mmCIF file of C-alpha atoms in Angstrom:
data_model
loop_
_atom_site.group_PDB
_atom_site.id
_atom_site.type_symbol
_atom_site.label_atom_id
_atom_site.label_comp_id
_atom_site.label_asym_id
_atom_site.label_seq_id
_atom_site.Cartn_x
_atom_site.Cartn_y
_atom_site.Cartn_z
ATOM 1 C CA MET P 1 -21.095 -8.608 9.613
ATOM 2 C CA ILE P 2 -22.262 -5.414 7.890
ATOM 3 C CA GLU P 3 -24.340 -3.440 10.337
ATOM 4 C CA PRO P 4 -27.244 -1.292 9.111
ATOM 5 C CA GLU P 5 -25.765 1.918 10.379
ATOM 6 C CA TYR P 6 -22.779 1.493 8.060
ATOM 7 C CA VAL P 7 -24.881 2.982 5.379
ATOM 8 C CA PHE P 8 -23.875 6.361 6.857
ATOM 9 C CA ILE P 9 -20.205 5.792 6.211
ATOM 10 C CA PRO P 10 -20.243 6.761 2.489
ATOM 11 C CA LEU P 11 -22.641 9.582 3.221
ATOM 12 C CA VAL P 12 -20.297 11.049 5.864
ATOM 13 C CA ALA P 13 -17.377 10.755 3.375
ATOM 14 C CA MET P 14 -19.464 12.447 0.695
ATOM 15 C CA ALA P 15 -20.627 15.246 2.885
ATOM 16 C CA PHE P 16 -17.186 16.100 4.150
ATOM 17 C CA THR P 17 -15.539 15.956 0.783
ATOM 18 C CA LEU P 18 -18.364 18.098 -0.674
ATOM 19 C CA LEU P 19 -17.644 20.750 1.957
ATOM 20 C CA ALA P 20 -13.794 20.497 1.839
ATOM 21 C CA THR P 21 -13.183 20.541 -1.846
ATOM 22 C CA PRO P 22 -14.172 24.154 -2.588
ATOM 23 C CA TRP P 23 -11.860 25.237 0.258
ATOM 24 C CA PHE P 24 -8.983 23.218 -1.209
ATOM 25 C CA ILE P 25 -9.716 24.739 -4.726
ATOM 26 C CA ARG P 26 -9.387 28.205 -3.340
ATOM 27 C CA ARG P 27 -6.250 27.525 -1.262
ATOM 28 C CA LEU P 28 -4.404 25.599 -3.916
ATOM 29 C CA SER P 29 -5.240 28.214 -6.533
ATOM 30 C CA ASP P 30 -3.982 30.992 -4.220
ATOM 31 C CA ALA P 31 -0.779 28.978 -3.558
ATOM 32 C CA GLY P 32 -0.168 28.652 -7.273
ATOM 33 C CA LEU P 33 -0.315 24.866 -7.173
ATOM 34 C CA THR P 34 -2.022 24.560 -10.541
ATOM 35 C CA VAL P 35 -1.325 22.775 -13.788
ATOM 36 C CA LYS P 36 -2.466 23.293 -17.329
ATOM 37 C CA ASP P 37 -5.499 21.230 -18.639
ATOM 38 C CA MET P 38 -3.831 20.061 -21.782
ATOM 39 C CA ASN P 39 -7.106 18.498 -23.178
ATOM 40 C CA LYS P 40 -8.619 22.005 -23.568
ATOM 41 C CA ALA P 41 -7.911 24.299 -26.435
ATOM 42 C CA SER P 42 -7.464 27.265 -24.001
ATOM 43 C CA LYS P 43 -5.140 25.197 -21.710
ATOM 44 C CA PRO P 44 -6.656 26.707 -18.491
ATOM 45 C CA ASP P 45 -4.801 26.530 -15.191
ATOM 46 C CA VAL P 46 -6.548 24.056 -12.801
ATOM 47 C CA PRO P 47 -5.520 23.319 -9.150
ATOM 48 C CA GLU P 48 -4.044 20.051 -8.570
ATOM 49 C CA MET P 49 -3.717 17.929 -5.371
ATOM 50 C CA GLY P 50 -7.482 17.404 -5.027
ATOM 51 C CA GLY P 51 -6.680 14.069 -3.539
ATOM 52 C CA LEU P 52 -6.265 15.899 -0.257
ATOM 53 C CA SER P 53 -9.967 16.502 0.019
ATOM 54 C CA ILE P 54 -10.674 12.878 -0.980
ATOM 55 C CA VAL P 55 -8.340 11.480 1.632
ATOM 56 C CA ALA P 56 -9.769 13.971 4.276
ATOM 57 C CA GLY P 57 -13.314 12.688 3.593
ATOM 58 C CA PHE P 58 -12.119 9.106 3.637
ATOM 59 C CA VAL P 59 -10.328 9.516 6.975
ATOM 60 C CA VAL P 60 -13.320 11.251 8.610
ATOM 61 C CA ALA P 61 -15.676 8.505 7.470
ATOM 62 C CA VAL P 62 -13.432 5.718 8.768
ATOM 63 C CA LEU P 63 -13.087 7.498 12.045
ATOM 64 C CA PHE P 64 -16.896 7.851 12.057
ATOM 65 C CA SER P 65 -17.172 4.033 11.727
ATOM 66 C CA ILE P 66 -14.796 3.613 14.659
ATOM 67 C CA ALA P 67 -16.893 6.069 16.708
ATOM 68 C CA LEU P 68 -19.896 3.951 16.047
ATOM 69 C CA GLY P 69 -18.201 1.410 18.311
ATOM 70 C CA ASN P 70 -20.424 -1.541 17.696
ATOM 71 C CA GLY P 71 -17.530 -3.971 17.774
ATOM 72 C CA SER P 72 -18.522 -5.755 14.559
ATOM 73 C CA PHE P 73 -15.075 -5.199 12.918
ATOM 74 C CA ASP P 74 -11.334 -5.904 13.656
ATOM 75 C CA MET P 75 -9.943 -2.668 14.858
ATOM 76 C CA THR P 76 -6.364 -3.794 14.061
ATOM 77 C CA LEU P 77 -7.146 -4.551 10.481
ATOM 78 C CA LEU P 78 -9.189 -1.281 10.018
ATOM 79 C CA LEU P 79 -6.392 0.884 11.364
ATOM 80 C CA SER P 80 -3.796 -0.905 9.349
ATOM 81 C CA GLY P 81 -5.757 -0.268 6.197
ATOM 82 C CA LEU P 82 -6.240 3.438 7.143
ATOM 83 C CA SER P 83 -2.439 3.647 7.816
ATOM 84 C CA VAL P 84 -1.734 2.329 4.386
ATOM 85 C CA VAL P 85 -3.756 4.991 2.756
ATOM 86 C CA LEU P 86 -2.342 7.836 4.963
ATOM 87 C CA ILE P 87 1.283 6.794 4.166
ATOM 88 C CA ILE P 88 0.646 6.448 0.496
ATOM 89 C CA SER P 89 -1.108 9.836 0.343
ATOM 90 C CA ILE P 90 1.957 11.405 1.835
ATOM 91 C CA ILE P 91 3.970 9.823 -0.884
ATOM 92 C CA GLY P 92 1.544 11.341 -3.375
ATOM 93 C CA ILE P 93 1.753 14.756 -1.748
ATOM 94 C CA ILE P 94 5.509 14.699 -2.021
ATOM 95 C CA ASP P 95 5.309 13.710 -5.733
ATOM 96 C CA ASP P 96 2.687 16.473 -6.378
ATOM 97 C CA LEU P 97 4.969 19.165 -4.826
ATOM 98 C CA ILE P 98 8.388 18.072 -6.035
ATOM 99 C CA TYR P 99 9.368 15.902 -9.012
ATOM 100 C CA VAL P 100 10.041 12.307 -8.000
ATOM 101 C CA ARG P 101 11.657 10.067 -10.660
ATOM 102 C CA GLN P 102 9.235 7.496 -12.155
ATOM 103 C CA SER P 103 11.361 4.592 -11.058
ATOM 104 C CA THR P 104 11.558 5.872 -7.512
ATOM 105 C CA LYS P 105 7.848 6.715 -7.381
ATOM 106 C CA ALA P 106 7.030 3.187 -8.566
ATOM 107 C CA LEU P 107 8.774 1.632 -5.606
ATOM 108 C CA LEU P 108 7.861 4.000 -2.776
ATOM 109 C CA PRO P 109 4.410 2.444 -2.182
ATOM 110 C CA ILE P 110 6.188 -0.680 -0.878
ATOM 111 C CA PHE P 111 6.708 1.283 2.392
ATOM 112 C CA ALA P 112 2.982 1.953 2.565
ATOM 113 C CA ALA P 113 2.366 -1.800 2.656
ATOM 114 C CA LEU P 114 4.161 -2.217 6.006
ATOM 115 C CA PRO P 115 1.113 -1.855 8.250
ATOM 116 C CA LEU P 116 -0.635 -4.736 6.518
ATOM 117 C CA VAL P 117 2.525 -6.812 6.492
ATOM 118 C CA ALA P 118 2.923 -6.151 10.230
ATOM 119 C CA VAL P 119 -0.497 -7.486 11.146
ATOM 120 C CA LYS P 120 -0.317 -10.286 8.620
ATOM 121 C CA ALA P 121 -3.613 -9.242 6.944
ATOM 122 C CA GLY P 122 -5.434 -11.531 4.625
ATOM 123 C CA VAL P 123 -5.436 -15.267 4.056
ATOM 124 C CA THR P 124 -2.275 -16.910 2.739
ATOM 125 C CA THR P 125 -4.205 -19.521 0.699
ATOM 126 C CA MET P 126 -5.498 -18.342 -2.644
ATOM 127 C CA THR P 127 -7.519 -20.369 -5.135
ATOM 128 C CA PHE P 128 -6.595 -20.169 -8.924
ATOM 129 C CA PRO P 129 -8.370 -21.507 -11.876
ATOM 130 C CA VAL P 130 -7.345 -24.973 -13.023
ATOM 131 C CA ILE P 131 -4.578 -25.466 -10.357
ATOM 132 C CA GLY P 132 -6.868 -24.846 -7.345
ATOM 133 C CA PRO P 133 -5.842 -23.630 -3.885
ATOM 134 C CA VAL P 134 -2.215 -22.559 -3.233
ATOM 135 C CA ASP P 135 -0.855 -21.689 0.187
ATOM 136 C CA PHE P 136 1.797 -19.007 -0.052
ATOM 137 C CA GLY P 137 2.665 -19.113 3.620
ATOM 138 C CA ILE P 138 5.129 -16.429 4.697
ATOM 139 C CA LEU P 139 5.436 -15.218 1.170
ATOM 140 C CA TYR P 140 1.940 -13.735 1.234
ATOM 141 C CA PRO P 141 2.665 -10.996 3.803
ATOM 142 C CA LEU P 142 6.301 -10.506 2.884
ATOM 143 C CA LEU P 143 5.868 -10.564 -0.929
ATOM 144 C CA LEU P 144 2.368 -10.564 -2.224
ATOM 145 C CA ILE P 145 0.986 -7.779 0.010
ATOM 146 C CA PRO P 146 3.770 -5.307 -0.981
ATOM 147 C CA ILE P 147 3.392 -6.214 -4.700
ATOM 148 C CA ALA P 148 -0.376 -5.764 -4.520
ATOM 149 C CA ILE P 149 -0.301 -2.317 -2.704
ATOM 150 C CA THR P 150 2.546 -1.142 -5.065
ATOM 151 C CA GLY P 151 0.823 -2.512 -8.190
ATOM 152 C CA ALA P 152 -2.608 -1.231 -7.465
ATOM 153 C CA ALA P 153 -1.286 2.211 -6.520
ATOM 154 C CA ASN P 154 0.835 2.571 -9.706
ATOM 155 C CA ALA P 155 -1.996 1.223 -11.862
ATOM 156 C CA CYS P 156 -4.439 3.850 -10.646
ATOM 157 C CA ASN P 157 -1.752 6.487 -11.105
ATOM 158 C CA MET P 158 -1.063 5.305 -14.669
ATOM 159 C CA LEU P 159 -4.619 5.349 -16.186
ATOM 160 C CA ALA P 160 -5.225 9.025 -15.806
ATOM 161 C CA GLY P 161 -5.085 12.375 -17.511
ATOM 162 C CA PHE P 162 -8.749 13.093 -18.421
ATOM 163 C CA ASN P 163 -11.405 15.076 -16.445
ATOM 164 C CA GLY P 164 -13.267 12.677 -14.187
ATOM 165 C CA LEU P 165 -11.494 9.490 -15.264
ATOM 166 C CA GLU P 166 -9.365 8.697 -12.174
ATOM 167 C CA ALA P 167 -12.147 9.460 -9.645
ATOM 168 C CA GLY P 168 -14.711 7.751 -11.869
ATOM 169 C CA ILE P 169 -12.804 4.495 -12.192
ATOM 170 C CA GLY P 170 -11.956 4.605 -8.477
ATOM 171 C CA LEU P 171 -15.622 5.095 -7.650
ATOM 172 C CA ILE P 172 -16.604 2.089 -9.754
ATOM 173 C CA MET P 173 -13.866 -0.156 -8.141
ATOM 174 C CA CYS P 174 -14.545 0.944 -4.633
ATOM 175 C CA ALA P 175 -18.323 0.666 -4.984
ATOM 176 C CA THR P 176 -18.024 -2.821 -6.411
ATOM 177 C CA ILE P 177 -15.710 -3.882 -3.632
ATOM 178 C CA ALA P 178 -18.112 -2.436 -1.076
ATOM 179 C CA PHE P 179 -21.082 -4.339 -2.581
ATOM 180 C CA VAL P 180 -19.043 -7.636 -2.686
ATOM 181 C CA SER P 181 -18.082 -6.961 0.952
ATOM 182 C CA ILE P 182 -21.787 -6.902 1.844
ATOM 183 C CA ILE P 183 -22.257 -10.195 0.087
ATOM 184 C CA VAL P 184 -19.386 -12.015 1.847
ATOM 185 C CA GLY P 185 -19.860 -10.120 5.138
ATOM 186 C CA GLU P 186 -16.445 -8.430 5.426
ATOM 187 C CA SER P 187 -16.903 -5.332 7.579
ATOM 188 C CA GLU P 188 -13.398 -3.947 7.378
ATOM 189 C CA ALA P 189 -13.294 -4.209 3.585
ATOM 190 C CA PHE P 190 -16.740 -2.490 3.356
ATOM 191 C CA ILE P 191 -15.778 0.375 5.524
ATOM 192 C CA LEU P 192 -12.581 1.209 3.688
ATOM 193 C CA SER P 193 -14.069 0.843 0.217
ATOM 194 C CA ALA P 194 -17.445 2.502 1.041
ATOM 195 C CA ALA P 195 -15.628 5.427 2.620
ATOM 196 C CA MET P 196 -13.515 5.984 -0.447
ATOM 197 C CA ALA P 197 -16.473 5.500 -2.802
ATOM 198 C CA GLY P 198 -18.415 8.255 -0.942
ATOM 199 C CA ALA P 199 -15.505 10.658 -1.076
ATOM 200 C CA LEU P 200 -14.952 10.058 -4.830
ATOM 201 C CA LEU P 201 -18.530 10.481 -5.676
ATOM 202 C CA ALA P 202 -18.451 13.959 -4.005
ATOM 203 C CA PHE P 203 -15.154 14.825 -5.623
ATOM 204 C CA LEU P 204 -16.574 14.000 -9.070
ATOM 205 C CA PHE P 205 -18.949 17.043 -8.815
ATOM 206 C CA PHE P 206 -15.854 19.201 -9.043
ATOM 207 C CA ASN P 207 -13.641 17.021 -11.128
ATOM 208 C CA TRP P 208 -15.942 16.124 -13.989
ATOM 209 C CA ASN P 209 -15.493 17.917 -17.276
ATOM 210 C CA PRO P 210 -14.762 20.772 -17.158
ATOM 211 C CA ALA P 211 -12.767 20.062 -14.109
ATOM 212 C CA LYS P 212 -12.437 22.747 -11.333
ATOM 213 C CA ILE P 213 -9.718 20.654 -9.617
ATOM 214 C CA PHE P 214 -7.462 17.664 -10.594
ATOM 215 C CA ILE P 215 -7.009 14.620 -8.324
ATOM 216 C CA GLY P 216 -3.218 14.579 -8.234
ATOM 217 C CA ASP P 217 -0.928 11.699 -7.206
ATOM 218 C CA SER P 218 -2.182 12.004 -3.613
ATOM 219 C CA GLY P 219 -5.633 10.901 -4.880
ATOM 220 C CA THR P 220 -4.670 8.277 -7.468
ATOM 221 C CA LEU P 221 -2.151 6.521 -5.311
ATOM 222 C CA SER P 222 -4.723 6.524 -2.416
ATOM 223 C CA ILE P 223 -7.422 4.950 -4.637
ATOM 224 C CA GLY P 224 -4.988 2.080 -5.445
ATOM 225 C CA ALA P 225 -4.172 1.735 -1.767
ATOM 226 C CA VAL P 226 -7.805 1.417 -0.758
ATOM 227 C CA VAL P 227 -8.605 -1.083 -3.530
ATOM 228 C CA ALA P 228 -5.623 -3.336 -2.698
ATOM 229 C CA SER P 229 -6.039 -2.989 1.147
ATOM 230 C CA SER P 230 -9.809 -3.844 0.938
ATOM 231 C CA VAL P 231 -9.471 -6.909 -1.225
ATOM 232 C CA ILE P 232 -6.560 -8.176 0.931
ATOM 233 C CA ILE P 233 -8.335 -7.620 4.226
ATOM 234 C CA GLY P 234 -11.546 -9.005 2.846
ATOM 235 C CA ASP P 235 -9.999 -11.991 1.312
ATOM 236 C CA ILE P 236 -11.521 -11.172 -2.098
ATOM 237 C CA GLU P 237 -8.294 -10.830 -4.166
ATOM 238 C CA ARG P 238 -10.198 -12.335 -7.112
ATOM 239 C CA VAL P 239 -12.396 -9.313 -7.290
ATOM 240 C CA GLY P 240 -9.435 -6.897 -7.259
ATOM 241 C CA ALA P 241 -7.657 -8.820 -9.995
ATOM 242 C CA ILE P 242 -10.737 -8.615 -12.296
ATOM 243 C CA LEU P 243 -11.309 -4.958 -11.619
ATOM 244 C CA ILE P 244 -7.708 -4.072 -12.498
ATOM 245 C CA ILE P 245 -7.727 -5.819 -15.912
ATOM 246 C CA PRO P 246 -8.166 -2.609 -17.968
ATOM 247 C CA PHE P 247 -5.064 -1.261 -16.290
ATOM 248 C CA PHE P 248 -3.090 -4.132 -17.792
ATOM 249 C CA LEU P 249 -4.141 -2.896 -21.261
ATOM 250 C CA GLU P 250 -3.044 0.602 -20.245
ATOM 251 C CA LEU P 251 0.324 -0.906 -19.096
ATOM 252 C CA PHE P 252 0.774 -2.769 -22.356
ATOM 253 C CA LEU P 253 0.134 0.333 -24.412
ATOM 254 C CA LYS P 254 2.384 2.438 -22.115
ATOM 255 C CA VAL P 255 5.218 -0.052 -22.478
ATOM 256 C CA ARG P 256 4.956 0.286 -26.232
ATOM 257 C CA GLY P 257 5.557 4.020 -25.834
ATOM 258 C CA LYS P 258 8.325 3.380 -23.248
ATOM 259 C CA PHE P 259 6.338 5.470 -20.766
ATOM 260 C CA ARG P 260 7.422 8.656 -22.599
ATOM 261 C CA MET P 261 4.126 9.635 -24.178
ATOM 262 C CA PRO P 262 1.483 11.661 -22.177
ATOM 263 C CA SER P 263 -2.229 10.681 -22.152
ATOM 264 C CA PHE P 264 -3.171 13.740 -24.020
ATOM 265 C CA CYS P 265 -2.598 13.930 -27.818
ATOM 266 C CA GLY P 266 -4.277 16.737 -29.703
ATOM 267 C CA VAL P 267 -7.445 18.907 -29.757
ATOM 268 C CA GLU P 268 -9.272 19.656 -33.023
ATOM 269 C CA GLY P 269 -12.660 21.256 -33.127
ATOM 270 C CA GLY P 270 -13.359 20.549 -29.525
ATOM 271 C CA LYS P 271 -12.548 16.824 -29.883
ATOM 272 C CA LEU P 272 -9.521 14.869 -28.667
ATOM 273 C CA VAL P 273 -7.682 13.210 -31.575
ATOM 274 C CA CYS P 274 -4.909 10.734 -32.096
ATOM 275 C CA ASN P 275 -4.626 10.285 -35.856
ATOM 276 C CA LYS P 276 -1.515 8.028 -35.964
ATOM 277 C CA LYS P 277 -1.599 4.457 -34.997
ATOM 278 C CA SER P 278 2.106 4.713 -34.083
ATOM 279 C CA GLU P 279 1.032 7.083 -31.288
ATOM 280 C CA VAL P 280 -1.386 4.861 -29.530
ATOM 281 C CA TYR P 281 0.401 4.566 -26.231
ATOM 282 C CA GLY P 282 -2.540 4.477 -23.808
ATOM 283 C CA LEU P 283 -6.085 3.458 -23.528
ATOM 284 C CA GLY P 284 -7.234 7.091 -23.815
ATOM 285 C CA ARG P 285 -5.313 7.433 -27.047
ATOM 286 C CA LEU P 286 -6.697 4.059 -28.354
ATOM 287 C CA VAL P 287 -10.187 5.381 -27.861
ATOM 288 C CA MET P 288 -9.296 8.556 -29.670
ATOM 289 C CA TYR P 289 -7.792 6.639 -32.523
ATOM 290 C CA LEU P 290 -10.625 4.149 -33.006
ATOM 291 C CA SER P 291 -13.306 6.895 -32.802
ATOM 292 C CA GLY P 292 -11.557 9.222 -35.224
ATOM 293 C CA GLY P 293 -11.882 11.975 -32.699
ATOM 294 C CA ILE P 294 -14.028 12.159 -29.547
ATOM 295 C CA THR P 295 -15.017 14.589 -26.859
ATOM 296 C CA GLU P 296 -13.333 14.341 -23.502
ATOM 297 C CA THR P 297 -16.586 13.463 -21.738
ATOM 298 C CA ARG P 298 -17.357 10.669 -24.222
ATOM 299 C CA LEU P 299 -13.877 9.340 -23.952
ATOM 300 C CA VAL P 300 -14.141 9.129 -20.172
ATOM 301 C CA LEU P 301 -17.524 7.539 -20.363
ATOM 302 C CA THR P 302 -16.155 4.961 -22.758
ATOM 303 C CA ILE P 303 -13.380 3.938 -20.413
ATOM 304 C CA LEU P 304 -15.758 3.969 -17.445
ATOM 305 C CA GLY P 305 -18.090 1.716 -19.394
ATOM 306 C CA ILE P 306 -15.350 -0.782 -19.899
ATOM 307 C CA GLU P 307 -14.621 -0.718 -16.201
ATOM 308 C CA ILE P 308 -18.273 -1.322 -15.360
ATOM 309 C CA VAL P 309 -18.159 -4.425 -17.547
ATOM 310 C CA PHE P 310 -15.418 -5.836 -15.423
ATOM 311 C CA ALA P 311 -17.118 -4.686 -12.244
ATOM 312 C CA VAL P 312 -20.201 -6.796 -13.225
ATOM 313 C CA ILE P 313 -17.825 -9.745 -13.889
ATOM 314 C CA ALA P 314 -16.181 -9.233 -10.559
ATOM 315 C CA VAL P 315 -19.518 -9.368 -8.711
ATOM 316 C CA TRP P 316 -20.623 -12.390 -10.730
ATOM 317 C CA SER P 317 -17.461 -14.256 -9.671
ATOM 318 C CA VAL P 318 -18.642 -14.225 -6.021
ATOM 319 C CA VAL P 319 -22.341 -14.824 -6.281
#
């Protein structure tokens, strides 16, 4: 059951992240933890690892929900979901600080799934179109949960590279899951997704074009962890599957490029361009190519618009 006071959860996450992010911007800049913004002609240095402020806001909001202490949620499930995010954020921090091979980074989120596996989160029976319900039994916690956490984390880390894109897509997905959680009455899923949505909304004030801070792997991996954990705990896997469809297009295009091509392509006259069809190795590059050149803000809004379409479909699938 979703209690009325839960409305404060995203607000707490938002407030804390709004206050924390400027501090992180200063400290990361002073520490030299910056990267070039390759989508700008001037290639400015921008602090990375902004995911730290997102995770901080998320954690504070989840702890706030626990402090409310109204007993309307399963503490074990909520803490297991929180643990998944904390573990995967540490993996992201390590990758932000030192180079981790792509193949290794793709598999590390498996360890983050262990808390959900340990508590046997979710329902082992899933309903599929045409074939109907299928009970996966022990395979659900031992196989499907690790695959879901790993897949969602890597997906959110893959569709990235533009100011506001990662946080924007994460906000749409988490807000959608929170809304669906209200419909189906899943408190734990709501708390996790609403807390992340609030933190991401605040972070966007600093990450929108021109970005003052980048999200980093600590942020993208954490978004994926929240999405996967929420839909598993809330037994709304179908919603998660629909929301992640645009990432499959990104994966298909990345496979074509053998994962060697970056998201950015070229900057001409203040617009991002990708003039060669043979270089369309990502959703961002596809938008550049089809538009014949587009500003970074318009590109991000286009991709966010695509995600919103699937968010509407996801909500429609449960009403």
